[in-house]
mmCIF file of C-alpha atoms in Angstrom:
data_model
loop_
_atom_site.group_PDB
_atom_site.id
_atom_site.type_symbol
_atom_site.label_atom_id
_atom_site.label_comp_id
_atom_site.label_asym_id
_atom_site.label_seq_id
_atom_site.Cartn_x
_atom_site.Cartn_y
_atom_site.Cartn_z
ATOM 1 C CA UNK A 1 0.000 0.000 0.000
ATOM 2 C CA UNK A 2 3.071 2.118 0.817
ATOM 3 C CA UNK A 3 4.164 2.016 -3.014
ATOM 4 C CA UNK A 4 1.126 2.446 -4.027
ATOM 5 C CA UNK A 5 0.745 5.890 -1.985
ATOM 6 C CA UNK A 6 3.850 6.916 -3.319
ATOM 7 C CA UNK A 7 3.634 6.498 -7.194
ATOM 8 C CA UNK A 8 0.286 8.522 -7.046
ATOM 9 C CA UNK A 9 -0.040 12.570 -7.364
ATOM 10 C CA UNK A 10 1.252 14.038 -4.202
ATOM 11 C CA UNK A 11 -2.151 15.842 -3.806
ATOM 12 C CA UNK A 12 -4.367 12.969 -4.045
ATOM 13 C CA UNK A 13 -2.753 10.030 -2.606
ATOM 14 C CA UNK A 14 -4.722 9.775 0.344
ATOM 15 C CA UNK A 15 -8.763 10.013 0.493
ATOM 16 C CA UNK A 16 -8.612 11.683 3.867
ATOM 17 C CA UNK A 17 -6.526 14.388 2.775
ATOM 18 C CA UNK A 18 -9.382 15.606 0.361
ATOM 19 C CA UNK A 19 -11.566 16.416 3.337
ATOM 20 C CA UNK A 20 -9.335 17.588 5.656
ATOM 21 C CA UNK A 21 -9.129 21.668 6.874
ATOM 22 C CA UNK A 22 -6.007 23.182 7.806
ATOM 23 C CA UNK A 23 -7.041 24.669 11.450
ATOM 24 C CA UNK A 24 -6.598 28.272 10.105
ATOM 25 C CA UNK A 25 -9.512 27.688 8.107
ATOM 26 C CA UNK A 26 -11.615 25.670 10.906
ATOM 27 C CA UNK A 27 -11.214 29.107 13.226
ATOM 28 C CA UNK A 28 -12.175 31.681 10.102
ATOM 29 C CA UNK A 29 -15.462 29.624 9.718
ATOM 30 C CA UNK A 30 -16.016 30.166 13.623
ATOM 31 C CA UNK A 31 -15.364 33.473 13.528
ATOM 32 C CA UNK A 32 -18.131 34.223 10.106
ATOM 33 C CA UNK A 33 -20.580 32.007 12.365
ATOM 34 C CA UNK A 34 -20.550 33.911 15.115
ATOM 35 C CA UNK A 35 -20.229 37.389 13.386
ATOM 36 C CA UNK A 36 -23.749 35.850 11.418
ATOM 37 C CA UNK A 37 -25.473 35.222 14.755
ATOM 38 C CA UNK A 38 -24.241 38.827 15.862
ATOM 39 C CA UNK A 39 -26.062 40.311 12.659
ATOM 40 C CA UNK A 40 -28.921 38.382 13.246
ATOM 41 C CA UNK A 41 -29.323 38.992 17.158
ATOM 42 C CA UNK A 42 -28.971 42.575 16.955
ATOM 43 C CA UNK A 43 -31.395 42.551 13.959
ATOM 44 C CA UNK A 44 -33.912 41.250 16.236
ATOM 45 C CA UNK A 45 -33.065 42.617 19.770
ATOM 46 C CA UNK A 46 -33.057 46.703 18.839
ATOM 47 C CA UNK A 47 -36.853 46.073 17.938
ATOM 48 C CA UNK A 48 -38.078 44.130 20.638
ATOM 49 C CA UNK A 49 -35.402 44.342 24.121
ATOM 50 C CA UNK A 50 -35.154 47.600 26.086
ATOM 51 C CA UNK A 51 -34.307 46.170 29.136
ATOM 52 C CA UNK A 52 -36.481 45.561 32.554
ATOM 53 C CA UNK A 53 -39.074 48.014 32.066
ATOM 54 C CA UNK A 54 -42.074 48.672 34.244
ATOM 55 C CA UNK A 55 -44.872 49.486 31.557
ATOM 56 C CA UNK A 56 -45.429 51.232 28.555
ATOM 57 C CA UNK A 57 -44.929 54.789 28.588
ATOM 58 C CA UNK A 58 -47.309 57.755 27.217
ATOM 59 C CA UNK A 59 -44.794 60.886 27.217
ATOM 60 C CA UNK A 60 -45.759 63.787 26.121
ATOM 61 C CA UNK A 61 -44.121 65.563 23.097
ATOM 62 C CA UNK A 62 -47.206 67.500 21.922
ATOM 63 C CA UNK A 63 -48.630 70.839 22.182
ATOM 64 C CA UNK A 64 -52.243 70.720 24.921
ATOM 65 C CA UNK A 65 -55.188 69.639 23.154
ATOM 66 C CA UNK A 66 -57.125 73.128 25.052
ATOM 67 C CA UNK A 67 -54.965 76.057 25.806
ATOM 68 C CA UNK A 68 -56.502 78.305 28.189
ATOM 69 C CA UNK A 69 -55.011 81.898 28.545
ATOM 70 C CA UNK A 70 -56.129 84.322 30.746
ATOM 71 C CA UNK A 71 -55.210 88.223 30.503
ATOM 72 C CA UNK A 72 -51.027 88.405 31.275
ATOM 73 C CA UNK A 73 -50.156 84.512 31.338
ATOM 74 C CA UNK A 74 -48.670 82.841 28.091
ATOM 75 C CA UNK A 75 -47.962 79.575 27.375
ATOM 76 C CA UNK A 76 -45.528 77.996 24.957
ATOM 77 C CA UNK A 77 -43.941 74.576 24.108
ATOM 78 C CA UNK A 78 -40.406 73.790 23.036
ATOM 79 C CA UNK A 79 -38.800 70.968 20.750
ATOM 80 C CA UNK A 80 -37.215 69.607 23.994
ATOM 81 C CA UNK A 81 -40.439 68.335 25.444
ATOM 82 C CA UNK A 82 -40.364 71.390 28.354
ATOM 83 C CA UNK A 83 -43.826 73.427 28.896
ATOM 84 C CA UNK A 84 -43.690 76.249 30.261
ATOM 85 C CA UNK A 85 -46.381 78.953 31.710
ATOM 86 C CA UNK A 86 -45.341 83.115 32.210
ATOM 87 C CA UNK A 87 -46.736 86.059 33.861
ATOM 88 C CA UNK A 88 -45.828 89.278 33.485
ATOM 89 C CA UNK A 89 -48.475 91.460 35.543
ATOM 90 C CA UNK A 90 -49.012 95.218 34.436
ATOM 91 C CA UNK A 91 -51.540 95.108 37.413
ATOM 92 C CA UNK A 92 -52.848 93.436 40.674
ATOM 93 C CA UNK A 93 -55.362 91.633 38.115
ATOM 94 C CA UNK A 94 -52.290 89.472 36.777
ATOM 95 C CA UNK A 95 -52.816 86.484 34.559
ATOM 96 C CA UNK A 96 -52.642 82.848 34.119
ATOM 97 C CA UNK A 97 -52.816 80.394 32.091
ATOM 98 C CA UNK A 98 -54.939 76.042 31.947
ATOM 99 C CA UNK A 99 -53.469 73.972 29.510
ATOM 100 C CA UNK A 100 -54.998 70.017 29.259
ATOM 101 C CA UNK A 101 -54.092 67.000 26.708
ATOM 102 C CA UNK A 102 -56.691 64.709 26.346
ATOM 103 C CA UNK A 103 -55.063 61.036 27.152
ATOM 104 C CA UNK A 104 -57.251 59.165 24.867
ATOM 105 C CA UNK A 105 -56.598 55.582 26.612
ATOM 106 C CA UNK A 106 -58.670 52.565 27.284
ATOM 107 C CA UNK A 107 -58.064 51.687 30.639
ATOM 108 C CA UNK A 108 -59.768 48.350 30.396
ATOM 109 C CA UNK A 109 -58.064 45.872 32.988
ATOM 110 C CA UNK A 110 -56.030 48.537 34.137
ATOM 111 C CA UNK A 111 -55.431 48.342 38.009
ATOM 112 C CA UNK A 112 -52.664 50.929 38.424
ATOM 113 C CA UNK A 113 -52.203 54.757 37.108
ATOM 114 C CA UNK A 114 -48.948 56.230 37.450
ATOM 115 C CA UNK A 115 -48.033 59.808 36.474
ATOM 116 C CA UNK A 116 -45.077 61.107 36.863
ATOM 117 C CA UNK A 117 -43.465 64.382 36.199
ATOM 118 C CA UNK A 118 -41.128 67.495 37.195
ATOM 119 C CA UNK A 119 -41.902 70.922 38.381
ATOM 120 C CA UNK A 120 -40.327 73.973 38.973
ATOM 121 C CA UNK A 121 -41.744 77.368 40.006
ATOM 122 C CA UNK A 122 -39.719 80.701 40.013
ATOM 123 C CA UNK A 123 -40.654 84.305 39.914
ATOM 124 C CA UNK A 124 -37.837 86.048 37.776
ATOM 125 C CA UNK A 125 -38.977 89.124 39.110
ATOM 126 C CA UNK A 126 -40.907 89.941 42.634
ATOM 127 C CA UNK A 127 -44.290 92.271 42.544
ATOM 128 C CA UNK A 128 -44.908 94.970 44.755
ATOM 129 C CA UNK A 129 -46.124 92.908 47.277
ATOM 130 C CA UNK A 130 -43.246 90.186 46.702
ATOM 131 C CA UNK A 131 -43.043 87.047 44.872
ATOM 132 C CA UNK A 132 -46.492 85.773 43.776
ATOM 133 C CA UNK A 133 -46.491 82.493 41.494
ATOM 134 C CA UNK A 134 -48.909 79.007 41.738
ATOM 135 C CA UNK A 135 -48.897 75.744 39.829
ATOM 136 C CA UNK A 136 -50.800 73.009 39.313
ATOM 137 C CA UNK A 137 -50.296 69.827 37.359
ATOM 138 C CA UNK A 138 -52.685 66.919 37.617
ATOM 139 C CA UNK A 139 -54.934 63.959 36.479
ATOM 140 C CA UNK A 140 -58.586 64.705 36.049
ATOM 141 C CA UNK A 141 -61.723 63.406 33.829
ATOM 142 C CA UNK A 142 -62.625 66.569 32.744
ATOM 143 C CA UNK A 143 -60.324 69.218 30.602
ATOM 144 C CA UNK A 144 -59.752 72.700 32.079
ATOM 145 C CA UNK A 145 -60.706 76.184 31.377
ATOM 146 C CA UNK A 146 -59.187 79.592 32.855
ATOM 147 C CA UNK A 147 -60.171 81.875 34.330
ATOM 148 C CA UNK A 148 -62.498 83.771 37.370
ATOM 149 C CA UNK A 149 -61.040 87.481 38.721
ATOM 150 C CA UNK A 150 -59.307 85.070 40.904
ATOM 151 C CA UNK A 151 -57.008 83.405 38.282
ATOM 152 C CA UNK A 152 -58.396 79.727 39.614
ATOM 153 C CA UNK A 153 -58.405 76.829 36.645
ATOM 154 C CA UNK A 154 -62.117 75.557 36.298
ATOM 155 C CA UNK A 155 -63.699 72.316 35.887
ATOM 156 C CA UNK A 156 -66.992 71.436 34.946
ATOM 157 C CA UNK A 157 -69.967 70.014 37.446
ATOM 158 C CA UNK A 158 -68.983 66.470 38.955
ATOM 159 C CA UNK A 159 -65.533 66.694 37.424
ATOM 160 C CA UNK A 160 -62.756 64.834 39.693
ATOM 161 C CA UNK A 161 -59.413 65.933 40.113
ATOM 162 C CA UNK A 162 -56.409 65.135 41.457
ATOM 163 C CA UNK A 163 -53.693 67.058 41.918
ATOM 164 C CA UNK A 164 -49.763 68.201 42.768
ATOM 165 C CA UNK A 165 -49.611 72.079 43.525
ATOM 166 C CA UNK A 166 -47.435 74.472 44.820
ATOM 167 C CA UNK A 167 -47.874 77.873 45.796
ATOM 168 C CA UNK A 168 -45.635 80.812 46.854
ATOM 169 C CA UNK A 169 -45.824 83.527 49.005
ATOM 170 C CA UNK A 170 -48.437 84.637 50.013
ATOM 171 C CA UNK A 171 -48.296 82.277 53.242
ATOM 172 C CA UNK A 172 -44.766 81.267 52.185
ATOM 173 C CA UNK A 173 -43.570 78.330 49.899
ATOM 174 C CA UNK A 174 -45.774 75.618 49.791
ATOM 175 C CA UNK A 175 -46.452 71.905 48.365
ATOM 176 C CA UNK A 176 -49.875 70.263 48.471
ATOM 177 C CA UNK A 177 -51.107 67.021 47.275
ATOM 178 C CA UNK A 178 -55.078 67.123 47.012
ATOM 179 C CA UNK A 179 -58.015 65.145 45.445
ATOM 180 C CA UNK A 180 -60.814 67.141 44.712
ATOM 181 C CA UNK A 181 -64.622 66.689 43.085
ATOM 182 C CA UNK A 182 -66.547 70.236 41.532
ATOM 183 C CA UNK A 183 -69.954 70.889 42.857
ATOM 184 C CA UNK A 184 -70.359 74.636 41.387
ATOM 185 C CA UNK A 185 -67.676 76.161 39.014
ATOM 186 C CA UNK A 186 -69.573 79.381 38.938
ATOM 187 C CA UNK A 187 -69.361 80.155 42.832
ATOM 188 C CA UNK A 188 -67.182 83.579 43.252
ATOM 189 C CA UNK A 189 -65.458 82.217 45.832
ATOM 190 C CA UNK A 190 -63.063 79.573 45.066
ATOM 191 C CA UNK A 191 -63.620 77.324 48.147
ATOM 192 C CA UNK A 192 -67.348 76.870 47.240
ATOM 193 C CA UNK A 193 -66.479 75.536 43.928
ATOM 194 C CA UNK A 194 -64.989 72.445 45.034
ATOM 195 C CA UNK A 195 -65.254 69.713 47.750
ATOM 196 C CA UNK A 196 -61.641 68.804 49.486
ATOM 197 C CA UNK A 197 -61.422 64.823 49.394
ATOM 198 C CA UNK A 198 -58.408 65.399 50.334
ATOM 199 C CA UNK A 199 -55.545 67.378 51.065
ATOM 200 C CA UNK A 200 -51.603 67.674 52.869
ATOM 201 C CA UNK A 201 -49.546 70.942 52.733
ATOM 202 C CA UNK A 202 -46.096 70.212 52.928
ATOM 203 C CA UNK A 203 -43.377 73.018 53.556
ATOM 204 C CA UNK A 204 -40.987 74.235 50.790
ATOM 205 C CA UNK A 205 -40.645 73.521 46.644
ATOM 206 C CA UNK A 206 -42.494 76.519 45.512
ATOM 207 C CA UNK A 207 -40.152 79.563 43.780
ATOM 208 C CA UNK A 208 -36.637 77.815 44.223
ATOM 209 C CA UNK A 209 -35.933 77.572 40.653
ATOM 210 C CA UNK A 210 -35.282 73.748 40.752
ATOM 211 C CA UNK A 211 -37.044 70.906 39.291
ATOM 212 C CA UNK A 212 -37.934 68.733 41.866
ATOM 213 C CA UNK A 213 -39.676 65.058 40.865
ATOM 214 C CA UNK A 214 -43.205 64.014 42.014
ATOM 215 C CA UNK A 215 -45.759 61.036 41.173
ATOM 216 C CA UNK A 216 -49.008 60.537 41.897
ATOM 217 C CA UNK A 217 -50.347 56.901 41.433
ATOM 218 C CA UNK A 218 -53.703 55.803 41.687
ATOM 219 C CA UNK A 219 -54.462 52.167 42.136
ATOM 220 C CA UNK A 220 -58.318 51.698 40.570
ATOM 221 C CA UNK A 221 -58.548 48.217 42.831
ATOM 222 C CA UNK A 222 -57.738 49.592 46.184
ATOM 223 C CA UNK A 223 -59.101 53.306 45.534
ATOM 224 C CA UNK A 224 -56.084 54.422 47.157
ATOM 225 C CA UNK A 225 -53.710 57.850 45.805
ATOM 226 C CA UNK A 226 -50.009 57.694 47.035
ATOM 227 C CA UNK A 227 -48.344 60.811 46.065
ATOM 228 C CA UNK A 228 -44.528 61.423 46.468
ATOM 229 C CA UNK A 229 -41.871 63.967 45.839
ATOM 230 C CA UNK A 230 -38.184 63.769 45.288
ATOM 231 C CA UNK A 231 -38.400 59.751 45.821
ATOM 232 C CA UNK A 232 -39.221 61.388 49.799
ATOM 233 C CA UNK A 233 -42.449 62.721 51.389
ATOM 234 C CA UNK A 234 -45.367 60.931 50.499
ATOM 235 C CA UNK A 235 -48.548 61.170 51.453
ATOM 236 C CA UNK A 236 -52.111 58.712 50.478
ATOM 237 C CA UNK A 237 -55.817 58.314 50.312
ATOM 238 C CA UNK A 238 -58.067 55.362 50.085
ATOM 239 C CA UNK A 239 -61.387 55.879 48.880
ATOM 240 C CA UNK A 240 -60.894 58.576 46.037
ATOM 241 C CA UNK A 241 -59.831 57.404 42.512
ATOM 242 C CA UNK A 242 -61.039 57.670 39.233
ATOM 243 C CA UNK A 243 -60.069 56.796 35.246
ATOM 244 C CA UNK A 244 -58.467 59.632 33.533
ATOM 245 C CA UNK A 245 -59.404 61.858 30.680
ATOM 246 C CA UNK A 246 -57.207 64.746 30.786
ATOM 247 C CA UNK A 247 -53.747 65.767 32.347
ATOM 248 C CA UNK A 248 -54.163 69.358 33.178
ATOM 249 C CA UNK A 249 -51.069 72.080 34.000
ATOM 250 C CA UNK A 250 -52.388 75.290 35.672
ATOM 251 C CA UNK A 251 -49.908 78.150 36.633
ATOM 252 C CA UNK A 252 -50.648 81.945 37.739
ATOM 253 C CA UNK A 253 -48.957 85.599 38.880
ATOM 254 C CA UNK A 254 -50.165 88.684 39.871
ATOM 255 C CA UNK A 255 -49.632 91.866 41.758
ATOM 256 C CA UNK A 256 -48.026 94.803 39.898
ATOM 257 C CA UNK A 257 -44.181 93.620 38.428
ATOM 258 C CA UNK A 258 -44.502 90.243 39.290
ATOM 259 C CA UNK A 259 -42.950 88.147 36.510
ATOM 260 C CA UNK A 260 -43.659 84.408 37.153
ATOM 261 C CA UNK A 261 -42.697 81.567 35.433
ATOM 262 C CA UNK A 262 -43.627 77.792 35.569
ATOM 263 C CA UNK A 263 -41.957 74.723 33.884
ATOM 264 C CA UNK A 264 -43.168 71.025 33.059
ATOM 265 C CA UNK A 265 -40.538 68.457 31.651
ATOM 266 C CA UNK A 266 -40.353 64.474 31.670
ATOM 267 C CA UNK A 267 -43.839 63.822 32.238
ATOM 268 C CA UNK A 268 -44.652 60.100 31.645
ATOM 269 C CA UNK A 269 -47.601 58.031 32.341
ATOM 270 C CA UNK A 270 -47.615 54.310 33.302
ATOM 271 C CA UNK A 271 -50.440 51.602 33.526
ATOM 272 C CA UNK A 272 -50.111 48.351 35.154
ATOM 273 C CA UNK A 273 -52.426 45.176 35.777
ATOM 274 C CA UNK A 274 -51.848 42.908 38.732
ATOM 275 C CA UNK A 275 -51.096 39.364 37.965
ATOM 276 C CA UNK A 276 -53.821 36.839 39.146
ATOM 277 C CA UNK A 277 -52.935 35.570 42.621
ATOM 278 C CA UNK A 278 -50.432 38.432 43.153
ATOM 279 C CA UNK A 279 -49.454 41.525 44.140
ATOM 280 C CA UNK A 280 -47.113 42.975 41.875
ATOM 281 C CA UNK A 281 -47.973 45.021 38.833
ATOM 282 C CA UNK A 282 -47.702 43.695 35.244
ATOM 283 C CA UNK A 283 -47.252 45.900 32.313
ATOM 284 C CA UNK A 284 -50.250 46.945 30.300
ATOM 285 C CA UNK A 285 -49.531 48.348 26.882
ATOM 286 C CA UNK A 286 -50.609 52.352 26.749
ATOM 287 C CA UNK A 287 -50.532 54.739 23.395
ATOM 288 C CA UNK A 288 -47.134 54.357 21.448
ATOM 289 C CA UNK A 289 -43.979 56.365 21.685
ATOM 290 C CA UNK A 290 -43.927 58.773 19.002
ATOM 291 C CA UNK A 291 -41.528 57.049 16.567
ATOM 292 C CA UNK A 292 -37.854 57.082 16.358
ATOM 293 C CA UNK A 293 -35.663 56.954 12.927
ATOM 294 C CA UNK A 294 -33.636 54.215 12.778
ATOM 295 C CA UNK A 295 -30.712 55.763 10.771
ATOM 296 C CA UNK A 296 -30.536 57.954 13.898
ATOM 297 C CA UNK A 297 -29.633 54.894 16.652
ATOM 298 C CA UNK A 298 -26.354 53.946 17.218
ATOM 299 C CA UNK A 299 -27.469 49.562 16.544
ATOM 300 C CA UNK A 300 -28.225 50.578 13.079
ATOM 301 C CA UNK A 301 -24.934 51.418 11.847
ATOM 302 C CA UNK A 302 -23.793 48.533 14.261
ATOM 303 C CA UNK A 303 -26.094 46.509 12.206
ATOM 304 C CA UNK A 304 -24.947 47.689 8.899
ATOM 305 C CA UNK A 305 -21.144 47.532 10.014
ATOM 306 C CA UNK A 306 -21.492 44.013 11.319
ATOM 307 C CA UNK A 307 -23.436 42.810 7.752
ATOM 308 C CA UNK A 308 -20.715 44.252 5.612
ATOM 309 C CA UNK A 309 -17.897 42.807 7.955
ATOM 310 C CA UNK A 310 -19.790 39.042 7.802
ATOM 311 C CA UNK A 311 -20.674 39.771 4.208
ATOM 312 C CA UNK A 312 -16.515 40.316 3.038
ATOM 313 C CA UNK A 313 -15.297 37.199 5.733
ATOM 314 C CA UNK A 314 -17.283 35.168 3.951
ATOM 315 C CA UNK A 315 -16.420 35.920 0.140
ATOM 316 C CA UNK A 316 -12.875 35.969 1.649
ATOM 317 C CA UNK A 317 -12.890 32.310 2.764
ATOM 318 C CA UNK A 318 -15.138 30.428 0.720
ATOM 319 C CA UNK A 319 -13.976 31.838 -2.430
ATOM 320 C CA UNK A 320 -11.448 29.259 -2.942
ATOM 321 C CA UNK A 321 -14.147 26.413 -2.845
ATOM 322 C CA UNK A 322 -16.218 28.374 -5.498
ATOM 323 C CA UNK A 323 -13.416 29.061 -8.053
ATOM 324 C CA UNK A 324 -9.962 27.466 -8.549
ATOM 325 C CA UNK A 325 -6.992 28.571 -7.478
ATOM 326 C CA UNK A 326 -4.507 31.292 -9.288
ATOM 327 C CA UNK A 327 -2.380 30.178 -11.314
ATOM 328 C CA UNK A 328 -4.262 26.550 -11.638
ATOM 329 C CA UNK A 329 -6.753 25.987 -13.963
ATOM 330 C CA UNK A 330 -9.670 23.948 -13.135
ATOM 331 C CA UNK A 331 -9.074 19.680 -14.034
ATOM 332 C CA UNK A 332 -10.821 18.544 -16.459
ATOM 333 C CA UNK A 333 -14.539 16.529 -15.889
ATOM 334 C CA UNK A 334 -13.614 13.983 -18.374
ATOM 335 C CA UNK A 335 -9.749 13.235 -16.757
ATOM 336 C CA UNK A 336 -9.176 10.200 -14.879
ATOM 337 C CA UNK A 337 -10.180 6.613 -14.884
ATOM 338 C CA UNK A 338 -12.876 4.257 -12.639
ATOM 339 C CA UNK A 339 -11.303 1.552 -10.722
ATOM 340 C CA UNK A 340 -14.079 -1.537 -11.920
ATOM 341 C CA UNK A 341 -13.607 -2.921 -8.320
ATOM 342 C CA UNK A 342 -14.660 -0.440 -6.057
ATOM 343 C CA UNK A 343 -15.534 2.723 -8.467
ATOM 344 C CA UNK A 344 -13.591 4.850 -7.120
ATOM 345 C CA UNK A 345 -12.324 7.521 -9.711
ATOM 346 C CA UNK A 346 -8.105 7.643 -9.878
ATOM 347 C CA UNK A 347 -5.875 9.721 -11.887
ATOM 348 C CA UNK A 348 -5.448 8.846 -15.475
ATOM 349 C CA UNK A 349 -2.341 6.656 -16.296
ATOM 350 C CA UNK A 350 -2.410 5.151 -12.709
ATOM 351 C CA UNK A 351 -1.259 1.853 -12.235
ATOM 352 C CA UNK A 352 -2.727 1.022 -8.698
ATOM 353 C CA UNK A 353 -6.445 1.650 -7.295
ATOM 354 C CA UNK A 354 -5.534 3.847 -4.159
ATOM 355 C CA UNK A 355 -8.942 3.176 -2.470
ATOM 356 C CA UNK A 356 -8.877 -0.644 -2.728
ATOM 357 C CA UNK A 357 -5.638 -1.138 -3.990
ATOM 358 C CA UNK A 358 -6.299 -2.748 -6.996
ATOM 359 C CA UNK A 359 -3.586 -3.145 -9.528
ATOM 360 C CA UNK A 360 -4.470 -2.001 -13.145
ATOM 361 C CA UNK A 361 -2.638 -3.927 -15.777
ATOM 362 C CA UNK A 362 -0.461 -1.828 -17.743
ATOM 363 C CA UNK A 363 -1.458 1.135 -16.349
ATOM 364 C CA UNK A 364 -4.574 0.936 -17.749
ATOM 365 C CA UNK A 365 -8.206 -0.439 -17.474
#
């Protein structure tokens, strides 16, 4: 068998040899596998994996749906996703302004609201009397109009509200949380317009100039509001909750100078449903995102990079198996000979079969 191995072609005397891979060429297929499973994962996981994520968010990118001004106040809306209410009072009569965007969600199975949001309140420039600016940002199944003499935001008959407000200085700064239902939005006096469900005044975060963070989640199942601010005070109600329609933003100034200013940013809405048996909330799909252009995320171009990289590894490496080598043209089809013991097909002019070993006589069949 040994002679027989060494009177055939150097590159075909052994079967094995045909199938074997040099071990460069074993890694370079590795490495075009796993840059094709790379390509393919982050095809897939841009789209659908953003991480552990609590629910669907509604944020709001939009101009209000109503936009209520009232004598000095002025409202506007930047690309950034910041509102923002002024005053500038002439007079004592001073101004304000009641924004609301209708939510437009179908809170069907929905156990859990969840607003969240941040505030700041500042008056650029104290009044006569000193500094004189209110806000109000809230959930509530009615939309808001502005305003009586007294710069209040209104709500129709029966309407529910509930609410984050601040207010500065008349009685100093001040926080409240409050949940509120309207029995007569055309009393004069502000207090006989509404009926206090609830309501806890908490020291400080009126006209500082800072954004500070609050929430205010109502869970439909329990009836019970927990409100919080700057991940700290907190305060709740059982017995008051309701399903949304509108999230309003109220702000106001007055007395002669005054020159008030209040800012919304990040607000976000989450829903949740409570998993049978449990306690913990589940996410509940709520209105889309507002798109985002793909060509402007940085797994695109990762995407596109990876492809091309993938795409040139493998031309690279199995272009030798789809055309013949430089230099050597590619054998002829009809070149060789059949061994008629074991068909195996052998070099022309050989004199042994180097499968069975099989001699041919004469060096031919």
């Amino acid at each position: 068998m040994a002679a027989v191995n060494k009177m055939l072609p150097r590159h075909k005397r052994l079967d094995e040899r045909y199938s074997r891979k040099p071990p460069n060429s074993v890694i370079s297929y590795g490495i075009v596998a796993i840059l094709l499973t790379l390509v393919l994962t982050s095809w897939v996981t841009p789209l659908h994996a953003t991480g552990p994520s609590k629910g669907l968010t509604l944020q709001i990118f939009r101009n209000p749906d109503i936009n209520q001004p009232h004598l000095a106040g002025s409202y506007s809306h930047n690309v950034s996703g910041s509102d923002q209410i002024t005053v500038q009072s002439p007079d004592p009569s001073g101004g304000a302004v009641a924004v609301s965007w209708s939510l437009g969600i179908d809170f069907t199975n929905v156990s859990v609201v969840r607003l969240s949001f941040q505030l700041m309140t500042t008056t650029v420039q104290n009044g006569t009397y000193g500094a004189r600016v209110g806000a109000l940002v809230g959930l509530a199944t009615s939309s808001s109009t502005c305003c009586p003499s007294d710069r209040s935001a209104l709500f129709p008959r029966d309407s529910k509200v509930i609410t984050v407000a601040t207010d500065c200085c008349y009685a100093g700064a001040n926080l409240f949380f409050g949940s509120t239902t309207w029995i007569n939005p055309d009393a004069p006096l502000s207090g006989d317009r509404i009926t206090k469900v609830f309501e806890k005044q908490v020291p400080g975060y009126a006209d500082d100039a800072i954004f500070h963070s609050y929430t205010i989640e109502m869970n439909l199942t329990s009836e019970t509001t927990i409100w919080t601010v700057d991940g700290g005070s907190t305060a709740a109600y059982t017995g008051f909750t309701f399903t949304p329609s509108y999230l309003v933003f109220w702000a106001q100034g007055h007395d002669p100078g005054d020159y008030a200013v209040a800012q919304m940013r990040n607000v976000r809405m989450e829903m949740f449903t409570f998993e049978s048996g449990g306690s913990l909330p589940n996410p509940q799909p709520t209105s889309p995102e507002p798109p985002v252009s793909p060509y402007s995320q940085w797994w695109f171009w990762a995407i596109i990079g990876l492809s091309g990289l993938s795409g040139i590894l493998a031309l690279g490496y199995l272009g030798p198996w789809i055309s013949p080598k430089k230099g050597q043209p590619a054998p002829a089809k009809s070149e060789g000979q059949t061994c008629p013991q074991c068909g195996a097909q052998m070099p022309l002019g050989s004199l042994f079969c180097g499968k069975c070993g099989l001699k041919f006589a004469g060096g031919a069949i």
